[in-house]
Coordinates of C-alpha atoms and ligand atoms in Angstrom, one line a residue:
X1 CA 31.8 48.6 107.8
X2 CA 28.4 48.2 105.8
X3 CA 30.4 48.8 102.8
X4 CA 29.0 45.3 100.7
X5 CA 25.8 45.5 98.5
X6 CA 26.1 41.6 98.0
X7 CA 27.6 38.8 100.1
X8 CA 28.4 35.1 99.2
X9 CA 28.3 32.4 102.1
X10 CA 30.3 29.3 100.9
X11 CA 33.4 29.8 99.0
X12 CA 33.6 26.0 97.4
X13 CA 34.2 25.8 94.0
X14 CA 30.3 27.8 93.1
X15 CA 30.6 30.2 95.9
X16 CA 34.3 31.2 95.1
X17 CA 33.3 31.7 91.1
X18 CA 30.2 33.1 92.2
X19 CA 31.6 35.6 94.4
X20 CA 34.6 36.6 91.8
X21 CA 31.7 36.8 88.9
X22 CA 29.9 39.4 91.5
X23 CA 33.5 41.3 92.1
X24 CA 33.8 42.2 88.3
X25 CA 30.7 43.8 88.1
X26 CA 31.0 47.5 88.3
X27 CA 29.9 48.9 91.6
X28 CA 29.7 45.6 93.8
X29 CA 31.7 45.0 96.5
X30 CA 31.4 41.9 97.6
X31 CA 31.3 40.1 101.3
X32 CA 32.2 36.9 101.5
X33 CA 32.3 33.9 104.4
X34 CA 33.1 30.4 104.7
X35 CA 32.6 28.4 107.5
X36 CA 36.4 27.5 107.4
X37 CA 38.3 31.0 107.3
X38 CA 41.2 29.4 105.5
X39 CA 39.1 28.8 102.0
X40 CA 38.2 32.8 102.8
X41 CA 42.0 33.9 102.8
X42 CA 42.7 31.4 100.1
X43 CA 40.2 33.1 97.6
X44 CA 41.2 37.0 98.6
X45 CA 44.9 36.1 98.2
X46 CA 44.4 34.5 95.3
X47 CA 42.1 37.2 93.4
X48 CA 43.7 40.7 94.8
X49 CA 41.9 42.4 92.2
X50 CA 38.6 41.4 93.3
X51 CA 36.2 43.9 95.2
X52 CA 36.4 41.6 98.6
X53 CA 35.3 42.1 102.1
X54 CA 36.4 39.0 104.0
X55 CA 34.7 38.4 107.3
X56 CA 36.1 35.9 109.7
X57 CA 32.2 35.5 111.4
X58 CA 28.8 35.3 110.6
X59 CA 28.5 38.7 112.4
X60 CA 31.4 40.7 111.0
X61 CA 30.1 39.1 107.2
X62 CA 26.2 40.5 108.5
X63 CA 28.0 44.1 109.7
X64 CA 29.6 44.2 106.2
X65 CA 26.7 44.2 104.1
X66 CA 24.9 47.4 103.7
X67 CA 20.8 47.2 103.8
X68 CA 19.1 45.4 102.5
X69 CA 21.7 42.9 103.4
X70 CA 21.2 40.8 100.9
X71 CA 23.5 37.1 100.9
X72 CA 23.8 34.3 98.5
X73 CA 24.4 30.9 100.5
X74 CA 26.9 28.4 98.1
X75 CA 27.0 25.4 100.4
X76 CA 26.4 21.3 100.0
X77 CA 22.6 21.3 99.8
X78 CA 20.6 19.8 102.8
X79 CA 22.1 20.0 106.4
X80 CA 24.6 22.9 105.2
X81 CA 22.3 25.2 103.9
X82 CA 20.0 24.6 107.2
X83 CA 22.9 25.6 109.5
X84 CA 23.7 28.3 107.4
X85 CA 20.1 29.9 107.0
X86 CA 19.8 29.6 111.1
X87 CA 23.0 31.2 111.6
X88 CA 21.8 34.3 109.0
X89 CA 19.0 34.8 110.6
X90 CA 20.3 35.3 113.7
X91 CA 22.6 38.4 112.5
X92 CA 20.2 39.3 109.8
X93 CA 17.1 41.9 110.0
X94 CA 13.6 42.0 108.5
X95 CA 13.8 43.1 105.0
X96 CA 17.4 41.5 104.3
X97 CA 17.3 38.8 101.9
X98 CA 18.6 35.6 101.7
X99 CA 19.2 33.8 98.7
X100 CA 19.7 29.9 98.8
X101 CA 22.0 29.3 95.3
X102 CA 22.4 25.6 95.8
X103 CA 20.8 22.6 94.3
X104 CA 18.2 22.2 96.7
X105 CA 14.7 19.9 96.7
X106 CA 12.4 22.8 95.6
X107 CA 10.1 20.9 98.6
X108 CA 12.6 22.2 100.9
X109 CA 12.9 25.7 99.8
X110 CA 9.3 25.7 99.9
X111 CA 9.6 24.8 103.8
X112 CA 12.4 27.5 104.3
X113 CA 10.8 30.5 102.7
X114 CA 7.9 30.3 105.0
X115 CA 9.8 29.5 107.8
X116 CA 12.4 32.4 107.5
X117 CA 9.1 34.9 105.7
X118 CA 7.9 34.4 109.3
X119 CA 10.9 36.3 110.6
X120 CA 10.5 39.2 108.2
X121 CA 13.4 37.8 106.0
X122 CA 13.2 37.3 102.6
X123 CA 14.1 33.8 101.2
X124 CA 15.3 32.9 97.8
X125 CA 15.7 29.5 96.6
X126 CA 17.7 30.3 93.4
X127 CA 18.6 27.5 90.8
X128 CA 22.0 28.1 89.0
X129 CA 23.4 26.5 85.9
X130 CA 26.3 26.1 84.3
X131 CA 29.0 24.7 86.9
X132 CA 31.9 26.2 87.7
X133 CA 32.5 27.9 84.7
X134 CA 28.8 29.3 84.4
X135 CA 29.2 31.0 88.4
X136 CA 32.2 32.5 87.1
X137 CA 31.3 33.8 83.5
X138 CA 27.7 34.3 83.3
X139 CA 25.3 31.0 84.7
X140 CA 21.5 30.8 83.8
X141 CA 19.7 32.0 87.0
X142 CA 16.1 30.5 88.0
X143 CA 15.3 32.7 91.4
X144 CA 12.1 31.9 92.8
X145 CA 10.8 34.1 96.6
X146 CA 8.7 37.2 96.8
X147 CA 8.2 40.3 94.4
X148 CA 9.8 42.3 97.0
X149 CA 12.7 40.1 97.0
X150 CA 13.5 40.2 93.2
X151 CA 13.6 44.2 93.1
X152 CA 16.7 44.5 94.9
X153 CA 18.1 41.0 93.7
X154 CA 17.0 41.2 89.9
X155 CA 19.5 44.2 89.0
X156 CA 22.3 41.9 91.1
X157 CA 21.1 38.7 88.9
X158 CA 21.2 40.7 85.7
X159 CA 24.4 41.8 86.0
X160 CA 26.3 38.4 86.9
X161 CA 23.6 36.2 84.6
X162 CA 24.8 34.8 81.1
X163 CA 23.6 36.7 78.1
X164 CA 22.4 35.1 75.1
X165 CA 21.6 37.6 72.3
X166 CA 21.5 40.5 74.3
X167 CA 19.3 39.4 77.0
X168 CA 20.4 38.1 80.6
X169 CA 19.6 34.7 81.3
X170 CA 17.9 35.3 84.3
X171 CA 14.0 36.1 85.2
X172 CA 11.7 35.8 88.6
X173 CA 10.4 32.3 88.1
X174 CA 7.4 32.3 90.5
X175 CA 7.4 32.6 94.3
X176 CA 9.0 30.2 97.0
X177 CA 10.3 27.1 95.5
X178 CA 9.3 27.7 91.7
X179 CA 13.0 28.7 91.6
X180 CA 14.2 25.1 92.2
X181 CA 11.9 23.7 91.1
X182 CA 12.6 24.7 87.1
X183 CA 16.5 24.0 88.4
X184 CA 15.7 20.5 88.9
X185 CA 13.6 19.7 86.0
X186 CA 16.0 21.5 83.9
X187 CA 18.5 19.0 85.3
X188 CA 16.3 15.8 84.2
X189 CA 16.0 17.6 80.7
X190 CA 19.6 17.9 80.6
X191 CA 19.8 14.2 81.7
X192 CA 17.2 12.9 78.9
X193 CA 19.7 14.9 76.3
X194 CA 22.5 13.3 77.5
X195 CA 21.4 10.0 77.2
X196 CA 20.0 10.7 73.6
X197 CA 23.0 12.3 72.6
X198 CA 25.0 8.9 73.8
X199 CA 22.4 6.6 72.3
X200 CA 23.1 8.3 69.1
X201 CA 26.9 7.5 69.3
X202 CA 26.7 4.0 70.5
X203 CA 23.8 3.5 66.9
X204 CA 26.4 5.0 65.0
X205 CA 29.6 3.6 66.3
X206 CA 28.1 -0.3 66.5
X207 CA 26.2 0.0 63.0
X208 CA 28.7 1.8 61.1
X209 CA 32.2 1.0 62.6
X210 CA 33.0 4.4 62.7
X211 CA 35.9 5.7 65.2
X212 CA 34.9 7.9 68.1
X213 CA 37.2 10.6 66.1
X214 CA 34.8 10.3 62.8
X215 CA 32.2 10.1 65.1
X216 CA 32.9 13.3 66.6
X217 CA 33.8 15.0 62.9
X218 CA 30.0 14.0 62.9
X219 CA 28.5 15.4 65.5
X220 CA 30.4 18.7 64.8
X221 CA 28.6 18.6 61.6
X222 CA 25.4 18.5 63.5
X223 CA 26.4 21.2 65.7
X224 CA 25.9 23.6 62.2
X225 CA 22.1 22.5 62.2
X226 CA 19.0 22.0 64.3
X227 CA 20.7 20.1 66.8
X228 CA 22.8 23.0 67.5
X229 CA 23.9 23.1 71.4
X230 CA 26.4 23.3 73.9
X231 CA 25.9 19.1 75.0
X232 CA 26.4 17.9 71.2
X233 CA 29.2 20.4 70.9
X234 CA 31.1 19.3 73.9
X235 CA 30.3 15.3 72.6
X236 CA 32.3 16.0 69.8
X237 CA 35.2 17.2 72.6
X238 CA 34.5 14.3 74.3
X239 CA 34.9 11.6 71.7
X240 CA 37.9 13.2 69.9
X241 CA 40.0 13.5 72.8
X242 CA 42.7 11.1 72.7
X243 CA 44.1 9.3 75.9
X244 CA 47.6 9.8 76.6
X245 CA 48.7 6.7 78.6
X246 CA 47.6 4.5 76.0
X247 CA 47.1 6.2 72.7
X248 CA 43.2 5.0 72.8
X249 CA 40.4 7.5 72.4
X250 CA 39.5 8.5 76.1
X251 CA 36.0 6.8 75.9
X252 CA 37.2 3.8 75.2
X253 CA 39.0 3.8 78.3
X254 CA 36.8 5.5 80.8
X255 CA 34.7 3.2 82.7
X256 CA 31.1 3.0 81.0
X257 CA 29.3 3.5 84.9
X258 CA 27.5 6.4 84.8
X259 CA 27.0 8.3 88.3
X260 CA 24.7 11.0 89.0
X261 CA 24.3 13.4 92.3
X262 CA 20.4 13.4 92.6
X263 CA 18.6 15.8 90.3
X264 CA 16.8 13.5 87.8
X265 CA 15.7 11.0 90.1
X266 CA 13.8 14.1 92.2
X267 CA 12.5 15.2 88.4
X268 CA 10.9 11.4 87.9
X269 CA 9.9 10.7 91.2
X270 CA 8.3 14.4 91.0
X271 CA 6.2 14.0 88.1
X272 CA 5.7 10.2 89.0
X273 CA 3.7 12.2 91.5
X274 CA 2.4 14.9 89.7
X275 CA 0.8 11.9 87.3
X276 CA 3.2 13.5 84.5
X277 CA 5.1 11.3 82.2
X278 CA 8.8 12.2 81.8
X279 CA 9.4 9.0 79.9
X280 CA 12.5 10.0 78.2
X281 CA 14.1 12.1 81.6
X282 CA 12.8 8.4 83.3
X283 CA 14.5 6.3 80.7
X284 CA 18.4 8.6 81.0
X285 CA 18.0 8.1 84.7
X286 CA 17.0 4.2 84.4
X287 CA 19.8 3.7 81.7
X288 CA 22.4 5.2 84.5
X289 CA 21.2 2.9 87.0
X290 CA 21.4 -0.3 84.7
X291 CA 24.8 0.8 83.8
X292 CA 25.7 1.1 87.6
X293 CA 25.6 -2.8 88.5
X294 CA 28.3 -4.6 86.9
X295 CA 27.3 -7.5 88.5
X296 CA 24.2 -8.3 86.7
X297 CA 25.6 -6.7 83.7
X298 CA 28.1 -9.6 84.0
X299 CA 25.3 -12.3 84.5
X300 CA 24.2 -11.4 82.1
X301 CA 27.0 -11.1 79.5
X302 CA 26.0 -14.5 77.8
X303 CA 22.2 -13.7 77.2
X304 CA 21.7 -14.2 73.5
X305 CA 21.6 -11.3 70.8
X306 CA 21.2 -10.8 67.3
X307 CA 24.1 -11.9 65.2
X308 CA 26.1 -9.5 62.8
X309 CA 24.9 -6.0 62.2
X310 CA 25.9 -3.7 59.6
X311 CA 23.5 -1.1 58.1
X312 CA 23.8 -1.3 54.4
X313 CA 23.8 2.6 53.8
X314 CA 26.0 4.6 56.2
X315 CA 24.9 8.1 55.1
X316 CA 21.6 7.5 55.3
X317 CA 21.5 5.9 58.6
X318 CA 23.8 8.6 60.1
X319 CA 21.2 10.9 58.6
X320 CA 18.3 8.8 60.5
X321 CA 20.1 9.1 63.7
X322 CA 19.9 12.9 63.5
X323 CA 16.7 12.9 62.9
X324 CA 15.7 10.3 65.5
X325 CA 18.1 12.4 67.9
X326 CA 16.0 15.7 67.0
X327 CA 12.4 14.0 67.1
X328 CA 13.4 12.5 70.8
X329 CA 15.0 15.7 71.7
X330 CA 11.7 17.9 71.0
X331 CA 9.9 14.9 73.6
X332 CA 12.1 15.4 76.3
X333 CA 11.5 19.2 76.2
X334 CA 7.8 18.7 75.5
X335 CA 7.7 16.3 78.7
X336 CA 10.0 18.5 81.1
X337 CA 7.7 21.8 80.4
X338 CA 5.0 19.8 81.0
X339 CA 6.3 19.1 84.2
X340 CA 6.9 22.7 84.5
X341 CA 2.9 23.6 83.6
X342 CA 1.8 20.5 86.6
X343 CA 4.1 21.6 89.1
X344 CA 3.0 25.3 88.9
X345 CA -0.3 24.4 88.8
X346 CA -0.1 22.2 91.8
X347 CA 2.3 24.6 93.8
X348 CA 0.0 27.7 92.3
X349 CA 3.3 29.5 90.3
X350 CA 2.8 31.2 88.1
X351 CA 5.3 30.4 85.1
X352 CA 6.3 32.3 82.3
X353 CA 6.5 28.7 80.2
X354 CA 8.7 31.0 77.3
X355 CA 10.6 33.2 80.1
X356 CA 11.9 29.3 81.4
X357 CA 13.2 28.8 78.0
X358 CA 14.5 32.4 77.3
X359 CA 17.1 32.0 80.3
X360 CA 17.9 29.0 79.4
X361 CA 19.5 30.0 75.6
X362 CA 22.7 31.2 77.9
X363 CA 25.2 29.9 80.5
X364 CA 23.2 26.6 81.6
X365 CA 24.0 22.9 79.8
X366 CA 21.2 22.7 77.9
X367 CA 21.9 25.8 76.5
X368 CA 20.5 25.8 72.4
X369 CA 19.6 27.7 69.6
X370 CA 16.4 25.2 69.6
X371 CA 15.1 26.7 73.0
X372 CA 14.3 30.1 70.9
X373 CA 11.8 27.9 69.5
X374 CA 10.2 27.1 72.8
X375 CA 10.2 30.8 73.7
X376 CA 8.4 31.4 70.1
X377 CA 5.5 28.6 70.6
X378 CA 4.4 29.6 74.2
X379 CA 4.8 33.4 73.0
X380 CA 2.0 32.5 70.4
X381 CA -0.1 30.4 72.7
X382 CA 0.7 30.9 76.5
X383 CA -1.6 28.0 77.4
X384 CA -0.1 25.7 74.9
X385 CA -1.0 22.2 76.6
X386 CA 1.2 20.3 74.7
X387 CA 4.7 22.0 73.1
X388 CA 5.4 19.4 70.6
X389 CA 2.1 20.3 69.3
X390 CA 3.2 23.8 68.6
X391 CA 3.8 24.2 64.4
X392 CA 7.4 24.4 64.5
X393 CA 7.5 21.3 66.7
X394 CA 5.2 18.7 65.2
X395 CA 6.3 19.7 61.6
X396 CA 9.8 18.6 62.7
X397 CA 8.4 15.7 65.0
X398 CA 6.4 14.7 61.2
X399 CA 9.7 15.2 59.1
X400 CA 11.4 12.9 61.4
X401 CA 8.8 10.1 62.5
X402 CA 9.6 7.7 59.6
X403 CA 13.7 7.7 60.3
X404 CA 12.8 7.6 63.8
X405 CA 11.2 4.1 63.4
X406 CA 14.0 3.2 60.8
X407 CA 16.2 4.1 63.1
X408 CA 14.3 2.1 66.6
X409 CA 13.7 -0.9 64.3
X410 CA 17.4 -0.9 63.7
X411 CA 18.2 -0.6 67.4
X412 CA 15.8 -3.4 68.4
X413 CA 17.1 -6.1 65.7
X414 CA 20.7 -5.1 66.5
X415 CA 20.2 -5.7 70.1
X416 CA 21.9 -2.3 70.9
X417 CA 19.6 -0.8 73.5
X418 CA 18.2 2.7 72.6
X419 CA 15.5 2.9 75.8
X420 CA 15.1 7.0 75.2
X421 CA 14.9 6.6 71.5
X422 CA 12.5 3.8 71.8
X423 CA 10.4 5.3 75.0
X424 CA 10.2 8.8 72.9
X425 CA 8.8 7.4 70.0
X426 CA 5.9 5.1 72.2
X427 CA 5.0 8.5 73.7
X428 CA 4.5 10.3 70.2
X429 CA 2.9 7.0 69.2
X430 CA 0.7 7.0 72.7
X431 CA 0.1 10.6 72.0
X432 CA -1.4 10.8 68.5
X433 CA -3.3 7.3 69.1
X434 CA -7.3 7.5 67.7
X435 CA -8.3 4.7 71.1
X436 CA -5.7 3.4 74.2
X437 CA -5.8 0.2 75.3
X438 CA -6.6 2.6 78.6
X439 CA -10.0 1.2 78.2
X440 CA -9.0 -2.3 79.0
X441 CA -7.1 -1.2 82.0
X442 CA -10.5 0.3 82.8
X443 CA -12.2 -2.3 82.6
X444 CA -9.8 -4.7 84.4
X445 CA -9.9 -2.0 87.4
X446 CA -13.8 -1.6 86.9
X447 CA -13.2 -5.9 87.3
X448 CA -11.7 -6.1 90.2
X449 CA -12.3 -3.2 92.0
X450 CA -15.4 -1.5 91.5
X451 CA -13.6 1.5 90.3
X452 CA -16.0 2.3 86.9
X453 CA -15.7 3.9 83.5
X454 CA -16.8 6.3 81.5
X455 CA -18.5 5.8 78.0
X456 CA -17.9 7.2 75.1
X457 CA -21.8 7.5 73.7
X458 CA -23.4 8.8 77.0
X459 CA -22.7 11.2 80.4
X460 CA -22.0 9.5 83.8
X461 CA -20.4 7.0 85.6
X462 CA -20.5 3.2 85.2
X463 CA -19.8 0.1 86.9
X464 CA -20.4 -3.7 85.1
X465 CA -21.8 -6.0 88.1
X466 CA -18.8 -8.6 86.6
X467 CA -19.8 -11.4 89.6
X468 CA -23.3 -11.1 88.7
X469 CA -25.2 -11.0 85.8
X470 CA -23.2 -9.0 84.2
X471 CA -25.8 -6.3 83.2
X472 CA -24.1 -2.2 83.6
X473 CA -25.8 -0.3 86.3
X474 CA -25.0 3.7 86.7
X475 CA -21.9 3.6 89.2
X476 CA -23.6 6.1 92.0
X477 CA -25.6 2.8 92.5
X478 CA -22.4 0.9 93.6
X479 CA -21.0 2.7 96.2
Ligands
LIG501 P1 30.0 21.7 97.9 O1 28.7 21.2 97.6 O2 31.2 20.8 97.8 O3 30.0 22.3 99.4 C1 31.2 22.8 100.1 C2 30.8 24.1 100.8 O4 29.8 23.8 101.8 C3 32.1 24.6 101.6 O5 32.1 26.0 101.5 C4 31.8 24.1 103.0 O6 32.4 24.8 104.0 C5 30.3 24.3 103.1 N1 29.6 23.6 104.2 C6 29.3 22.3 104.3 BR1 29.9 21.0 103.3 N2 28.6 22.1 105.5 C7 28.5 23.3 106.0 C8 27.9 23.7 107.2 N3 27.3 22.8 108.0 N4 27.9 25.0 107.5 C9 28.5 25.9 106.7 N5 29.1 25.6 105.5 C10 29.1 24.3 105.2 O7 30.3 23.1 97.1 P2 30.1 23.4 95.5 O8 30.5 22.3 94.7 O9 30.8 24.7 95.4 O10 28.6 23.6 95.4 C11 27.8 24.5 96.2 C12 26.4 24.4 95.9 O11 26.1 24.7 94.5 C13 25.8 23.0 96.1 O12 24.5 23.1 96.6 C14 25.8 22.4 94.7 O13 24.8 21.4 94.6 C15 25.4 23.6 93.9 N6 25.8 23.5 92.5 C16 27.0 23.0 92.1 C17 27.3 22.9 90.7 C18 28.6 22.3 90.3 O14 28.8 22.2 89.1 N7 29.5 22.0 91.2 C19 26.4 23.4 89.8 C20 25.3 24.0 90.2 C21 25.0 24.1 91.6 P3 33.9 24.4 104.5 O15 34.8 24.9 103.5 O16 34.0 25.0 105.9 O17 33.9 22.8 104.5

């Protein structure tokens, strides 16, 4: 026994690839346990060349593992990974780690480290990219927990983690739930791209009549540049792949519904409440939802649009699109790190803003060449509050910001909705404003309720008595 120096709980699709990732590695041997033994025999007959010790119980998979026992749980987030951390902690000792690899609600990881840290256990909330493919080649790894924690897990996560240009795409996050909490907002990036990416196709395809094949040639093209990445690589997969029952290209006949399992609503609703805005992440997640009711889509079929479109220079607006693509692009990464820098200042991380986008270059789905970028702009200003103000950012933001509104313009009199183009550009355009209409909204609260302003010529607080004579009074005098 106690012959395992790493053991996988969960032996699903992640757990199984997971687990066989860990067996290749030179000197792991790797326990592994699912609550339904049969998955267990069905991955060791399957994989006889794998470095497997398959336990039957939670006790025999605990007597396997040599100490620190150290076991990473691959179970359906929520109830599953409760049961599971209970049943660990029963068999496992103080010191032994246990590393939660799911998609959980970083909230919830925050509430299990310190519950099982009472024990003497160490908990890891752990954030892994990349599907099913990433666990079993290389994924990008976001571990969050204790110091203590990460020295015997860190050479484990180096060795499984994807490597882009040398370097595995793993680092400690921050402590308890910073982990998960760079997982999830990751996810709402990678949702924001999406929908950019899509928006792009639908421009091109409605303004220029260009197949999803010739759309795809283009997108490949793109693939060569700035917009280089694994999403606008797999696009062109997507659009060129022809269906066999009908002879149609596949996107035409796949139902335009699009579902999602959770990740970007938690990023909105997060930075809704970290007062953050995510406006493009919001705008991917909104444009799912509107595509999810068929039934108002079909009341409202009829509503009238625009007639006839046609853009009277195809290069040129293909060559907007990019650039639009690019400009919204840099906002969604500017707004997710932003939620990055207000969650660890809320939760007290500390974040490595450049480590985040370092480990992303490799195995996750937003994986880029552009992300070296981000990595370069917080390496020459750590506090950077704003990354699309970074040089290399709002040079290309400037290059862009007159195809971008060419290319929102076109959108709007086409009647072909671009909601994450559109929303990106009002943020760049909220952004670089000289005066908000913020002030009116302050003075409609200050109206209503009391709830003053500031000025811009003196110090203090103030309050306009609105039902009386009108006359400002310094606002300590209303309350
Ligand atoms: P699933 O999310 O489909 O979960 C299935 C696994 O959970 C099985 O091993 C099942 O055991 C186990 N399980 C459940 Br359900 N309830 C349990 C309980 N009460 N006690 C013990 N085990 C329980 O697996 P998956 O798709 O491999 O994903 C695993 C985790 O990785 C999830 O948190 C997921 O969100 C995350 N993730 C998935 C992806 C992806 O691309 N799929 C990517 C990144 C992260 P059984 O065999 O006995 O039913």
């Amino acid at each position: 026994m106690s012959q395992a120096n790493i053991g996988v709980v969960g032996l699903a699709v992640m757990g199984s690839n997971l687990a066989r990732n860990l067996a290749s590695r030179e000197g792991n041997t790797v326990a592994i346990y699912n609550r339904s033994y049969d998955k267990t025999e069905a991955l060791v007959a399957a994989h006889p060349e794998a470095n497997f010790v398959a336990a039957q119980t939670i006790q025999e998979f605990a007597a396997s593992l040599s100490a620190p026992r150290t076991a990473i749980i691959m179970v359906k987030a929520g109830a599953g990974t409760d049961a599971v951390i209970d049943q660990l902690c029963q068999v496992f000792e103080p010191g032994d780690i246990i590393v939660d690899g799911g998609n959980a609600l970083f909230t919830d990881t925050i509430r299990r480290e310190a519950a099982v840290r009472a024990t003497g256990i160490n908990f890891v909330g752990a954030g892994i990219s990349g599907g099913e493919e990433g666990a079993l080649t290389g994924p990008s790894i976001m571990p969050g927990g204790s110091a203590e924690a990460w020295e015997t897990l860190g050479p484990i996560l180096r060795s499984i983690a994807a490597i882009a240009e040398g370097e595995p795409c793993v680092t400690h996050v921050g402590t308890d739930g910073a982990g998960h909490f760079v997982k999830m907002i990751h996810n709402g990036i990678e949702y924001a791209d999406m929908q950019l990416i899509a928006e792009a196709y639908d421009l091109i395809r409605r303004g220029t009549g260009k197949s999803p094949a010739q759309i795809a040639d283009i997108f490949a093209e793109w693939n060569t540049g700035e917009l280089e990445s694994y999403l606008i690589e797999i696009t062109a997969e997507v659009l060129r792949q022809v269906d066999a029952s009908t002879g149609k290209p596949l996107v035409d006949v796949i139902v335009d519904e699009a579902g999602s399992k959770g990740t970007g609503v938690w990023t909105v609703q997060t930075a809704l409440s970290l007062g953050t805005p995510v406006s493009g992440i919001a705008e991917a997640v909104f444009a799912r939802g509107l595509s999810s009711h068929p039934e108002q889509r079909a009341l409202a079929a009829n509503f009238p649009g625009p007639d006839n479109f046609s853009v009277a220079d195809e290069d040129a607006f293909i060559e907007d699109v990019r650039q639009a693509l690019y400009a919204s692009k840099i906002v969604a990464y500017s707004q997710g790190f932003d939620a990055i820098r207000a969650g660890a200042a809320e939760y007290n991380w500390t974040i490595n803003l450049g480590e985040v986008a370092r480990i992303w270059r490799g195995g996750c789905i937003i994986r880029a060449q552009f992300l070296n970028r981000i990595t370069e702009a917080y390496r020459a200003d750590e506090s950077l509050a704003l990354l699309m103000a970074a040089p290399y950012f709002a040079d290309a933001v400037a290059t862009a910001q007159s195809a971008w509104r060419r290319v929102v313009i076109a959108a709007t009199q086409a009647g072909i909705p671009a909601p994450a183009f559109g929303s990106s550009l009002s943020y760049y355009d909220g952004l670089r404003a000289d005066r908000l209409p913020a002030a009116v909204v302050q003075g409609q609260r200050d109206f209503f309720g009391a709830h003053t302003y500031r000025r811009v010529d003196k110090d203090g607080t103030f309050h306009t008595q609105w039902s009386g004579d009108r006359t400002e009074i310094s606002a300590v005098d209303t309350h």
